[in-house]
PDB file of C-alpha atoms in Angstrom:
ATOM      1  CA  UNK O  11      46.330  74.719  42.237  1.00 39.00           C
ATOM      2  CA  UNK O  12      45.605  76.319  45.627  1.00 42.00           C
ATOM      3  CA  UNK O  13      42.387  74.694  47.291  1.00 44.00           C
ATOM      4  CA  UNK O  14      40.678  76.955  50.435  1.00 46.00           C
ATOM      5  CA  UNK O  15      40.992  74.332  53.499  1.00 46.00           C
ATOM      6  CA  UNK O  16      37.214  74.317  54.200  1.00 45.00           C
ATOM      7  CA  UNK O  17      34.104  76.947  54.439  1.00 46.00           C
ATOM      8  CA  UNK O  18      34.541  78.411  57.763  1.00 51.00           C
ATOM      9  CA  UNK O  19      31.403  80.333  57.416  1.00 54.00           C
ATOM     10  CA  UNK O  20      29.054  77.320  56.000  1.00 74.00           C
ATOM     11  CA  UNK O  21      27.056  75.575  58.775  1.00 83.00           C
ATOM     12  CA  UNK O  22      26.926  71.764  57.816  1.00 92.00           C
ATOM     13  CA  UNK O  23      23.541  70.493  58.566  1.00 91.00           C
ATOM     14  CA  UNK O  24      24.881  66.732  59.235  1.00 95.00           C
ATOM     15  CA  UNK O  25      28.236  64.656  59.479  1.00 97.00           C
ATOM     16  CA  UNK O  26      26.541  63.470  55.629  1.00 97.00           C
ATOM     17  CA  UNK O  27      26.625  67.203  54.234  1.00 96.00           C
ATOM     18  CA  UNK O  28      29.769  67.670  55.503  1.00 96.00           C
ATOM     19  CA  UNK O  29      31.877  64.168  54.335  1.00 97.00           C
ATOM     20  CA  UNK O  30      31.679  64.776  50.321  1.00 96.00           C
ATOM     21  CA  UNK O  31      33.114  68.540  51.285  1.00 94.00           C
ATOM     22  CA  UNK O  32      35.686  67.053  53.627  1.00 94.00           C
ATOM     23  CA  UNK O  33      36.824  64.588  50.825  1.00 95.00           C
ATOM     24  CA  UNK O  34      36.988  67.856  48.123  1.00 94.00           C
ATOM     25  CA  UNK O  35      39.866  69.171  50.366  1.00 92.00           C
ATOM     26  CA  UNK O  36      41.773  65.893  50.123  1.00 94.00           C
ATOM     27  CA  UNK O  37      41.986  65.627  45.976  1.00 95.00           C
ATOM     28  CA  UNK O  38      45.601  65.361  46.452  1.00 96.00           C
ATOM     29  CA  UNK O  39      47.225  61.352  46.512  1.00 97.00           C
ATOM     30  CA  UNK O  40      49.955  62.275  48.966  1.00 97.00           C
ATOM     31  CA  UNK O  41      48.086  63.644  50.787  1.00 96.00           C
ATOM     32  CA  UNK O  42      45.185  61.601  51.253  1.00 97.00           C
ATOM     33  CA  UNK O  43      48.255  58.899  52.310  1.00 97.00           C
ATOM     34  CA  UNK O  44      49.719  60.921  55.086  1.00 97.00           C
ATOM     35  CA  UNK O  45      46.297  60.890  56.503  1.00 96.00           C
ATOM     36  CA  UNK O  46      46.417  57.581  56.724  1.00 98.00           C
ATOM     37  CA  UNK O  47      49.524  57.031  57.663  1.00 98.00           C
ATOM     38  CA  UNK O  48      48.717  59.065  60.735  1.00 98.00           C
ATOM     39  CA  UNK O  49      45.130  57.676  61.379  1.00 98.00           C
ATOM     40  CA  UNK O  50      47.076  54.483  61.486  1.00 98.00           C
ATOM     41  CA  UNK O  51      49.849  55.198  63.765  1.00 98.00           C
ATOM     42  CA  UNK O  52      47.399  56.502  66.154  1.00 98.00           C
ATOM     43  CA  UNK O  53      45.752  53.586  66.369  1.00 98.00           C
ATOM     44  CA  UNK O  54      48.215  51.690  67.016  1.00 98.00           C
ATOM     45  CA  UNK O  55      49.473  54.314  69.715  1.00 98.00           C
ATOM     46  CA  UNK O  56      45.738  53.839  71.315  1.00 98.00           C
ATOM     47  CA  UNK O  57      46.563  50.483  71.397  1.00 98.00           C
ATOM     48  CA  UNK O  58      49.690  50.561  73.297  1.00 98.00           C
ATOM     49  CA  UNK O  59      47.644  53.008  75.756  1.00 98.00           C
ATOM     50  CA  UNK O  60      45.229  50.448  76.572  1.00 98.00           C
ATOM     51  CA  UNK O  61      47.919  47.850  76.442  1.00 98.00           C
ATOM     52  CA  UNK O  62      50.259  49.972  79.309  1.00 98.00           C
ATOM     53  CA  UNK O  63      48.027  52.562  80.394  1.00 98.00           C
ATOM     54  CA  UNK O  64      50.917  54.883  79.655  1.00 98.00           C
ATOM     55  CA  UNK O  65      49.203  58.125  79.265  1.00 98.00           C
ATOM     56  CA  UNK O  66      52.264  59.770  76.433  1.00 98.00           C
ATOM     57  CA  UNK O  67      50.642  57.213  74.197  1.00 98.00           C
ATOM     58  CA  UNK O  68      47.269  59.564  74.450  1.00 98.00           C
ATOM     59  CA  UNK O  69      49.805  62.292  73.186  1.00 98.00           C
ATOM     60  CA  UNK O  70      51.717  60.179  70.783  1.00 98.00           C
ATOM     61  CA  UNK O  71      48.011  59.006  69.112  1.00 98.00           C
ATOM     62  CA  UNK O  72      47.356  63.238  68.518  1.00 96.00           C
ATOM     63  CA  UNK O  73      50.748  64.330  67.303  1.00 97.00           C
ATOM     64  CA  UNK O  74      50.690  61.124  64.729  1.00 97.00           C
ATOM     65  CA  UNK O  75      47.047  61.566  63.897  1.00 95.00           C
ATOM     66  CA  UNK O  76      47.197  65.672  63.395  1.00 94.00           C
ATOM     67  CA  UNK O  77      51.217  65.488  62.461  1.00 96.00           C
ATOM     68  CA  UNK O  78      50.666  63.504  59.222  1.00 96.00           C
ATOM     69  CA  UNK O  79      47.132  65.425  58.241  1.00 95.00           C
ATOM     70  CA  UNK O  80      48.426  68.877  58.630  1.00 93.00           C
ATOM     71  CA  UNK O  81      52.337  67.828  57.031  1.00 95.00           C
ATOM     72  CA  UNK O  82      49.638  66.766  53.713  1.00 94.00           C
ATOM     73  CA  UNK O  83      47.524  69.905  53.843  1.00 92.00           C
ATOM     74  CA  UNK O  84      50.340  72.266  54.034  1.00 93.00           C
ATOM     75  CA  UNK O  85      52.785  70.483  51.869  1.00 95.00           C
ATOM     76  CA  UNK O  86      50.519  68.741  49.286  1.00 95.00           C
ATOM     77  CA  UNK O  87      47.067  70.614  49.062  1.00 91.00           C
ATOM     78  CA  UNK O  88      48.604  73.538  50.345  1.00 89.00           C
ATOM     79  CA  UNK O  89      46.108  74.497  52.242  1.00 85.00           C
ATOM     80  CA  UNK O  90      44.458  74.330  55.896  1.00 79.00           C
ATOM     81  CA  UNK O  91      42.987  71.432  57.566  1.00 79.00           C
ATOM     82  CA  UNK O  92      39.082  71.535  58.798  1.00 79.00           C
ATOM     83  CA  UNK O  93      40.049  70.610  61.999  1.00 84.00           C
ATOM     84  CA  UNK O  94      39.747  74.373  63.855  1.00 83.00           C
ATOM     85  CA  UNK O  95      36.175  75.023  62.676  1.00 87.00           C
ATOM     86  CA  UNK O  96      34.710  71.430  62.214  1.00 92.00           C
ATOM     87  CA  UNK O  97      36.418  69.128  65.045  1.00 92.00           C
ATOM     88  CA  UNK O  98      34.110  66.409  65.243  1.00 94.00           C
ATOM     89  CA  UNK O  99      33.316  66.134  62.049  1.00 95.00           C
ATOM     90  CA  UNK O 100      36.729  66.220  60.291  1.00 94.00           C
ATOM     91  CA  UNK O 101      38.113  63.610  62.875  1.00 95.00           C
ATOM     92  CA  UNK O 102      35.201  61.222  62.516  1.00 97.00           C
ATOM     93  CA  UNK O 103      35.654  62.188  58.123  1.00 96.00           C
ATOM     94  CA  UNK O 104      39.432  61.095  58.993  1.00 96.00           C
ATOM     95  CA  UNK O 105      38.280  57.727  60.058  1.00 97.00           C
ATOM     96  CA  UNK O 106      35.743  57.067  57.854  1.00 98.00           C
ATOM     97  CA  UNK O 107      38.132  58.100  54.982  1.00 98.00           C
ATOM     98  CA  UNK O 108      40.612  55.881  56.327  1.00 98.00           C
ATOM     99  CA  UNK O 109      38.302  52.865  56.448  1.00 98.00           C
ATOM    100  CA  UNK O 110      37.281  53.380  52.981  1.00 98.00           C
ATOM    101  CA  UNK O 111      40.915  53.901  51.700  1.00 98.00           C
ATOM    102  CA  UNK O 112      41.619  50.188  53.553  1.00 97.00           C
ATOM    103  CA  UNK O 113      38.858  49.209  51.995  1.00 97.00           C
ATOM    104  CA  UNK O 114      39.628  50.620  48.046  1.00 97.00           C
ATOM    105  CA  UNK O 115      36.138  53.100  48.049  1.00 97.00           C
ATOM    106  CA  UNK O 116      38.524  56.005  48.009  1.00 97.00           C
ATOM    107  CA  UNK O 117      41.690  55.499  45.996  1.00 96.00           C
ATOM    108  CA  UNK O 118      45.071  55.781  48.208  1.00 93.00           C
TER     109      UNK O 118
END
């Protein structure tokens, strides 16, 4: 079943309003995973900036981050990611979905 990516037109009042819609467009197991899988890897990608102060870790850290969450939406809930209209929020949803997939609040 084809799933829209996000409401481009819908004005989110809060990072709250917007985190139960952001978790709607990630129904899909795989590809709630590769999100993870990339919030991980770019983690550990900051870390090695801050550990060598190599700056293609900055660039690693996106492409692993973005890579994975995009491969998912395309691939798995076929649609796109909320990134383009909502960047904050969707990168501070990734987190927070990541910490609560670590932590078993949202399956993996």
């Amino acid at each position: 079943m084809s799933q829209e990516p996000h409401e481009p037109h819908r004005e989110f009042e809060s990072f709250a309003a917007f985190y139960p819609a952001f978790l709607a467009q990630h129904q899909d197991p795989a590809a709630r995973r590769l999100h993870f899988t990339g919030v991980s890897l770019a983690f550990v990608c900051l870390f090695l900036l801050l550990l060598t102060g190599n700056p293609a870790w900055l660039f690693a850290a996106l492409v692993c981050g973005y890579g994975f969450a995009w491969i998912g939406h395309a691939m798995f809930e076929k649609s796109g990611p909320a990134t383009l209209d909502y960047p904050l929020y969707s990168l501070l949803a990734d987190f927070r979905m990541w910490f609560e997939m670590l932590t078993g609040r949202v399956p993996f």
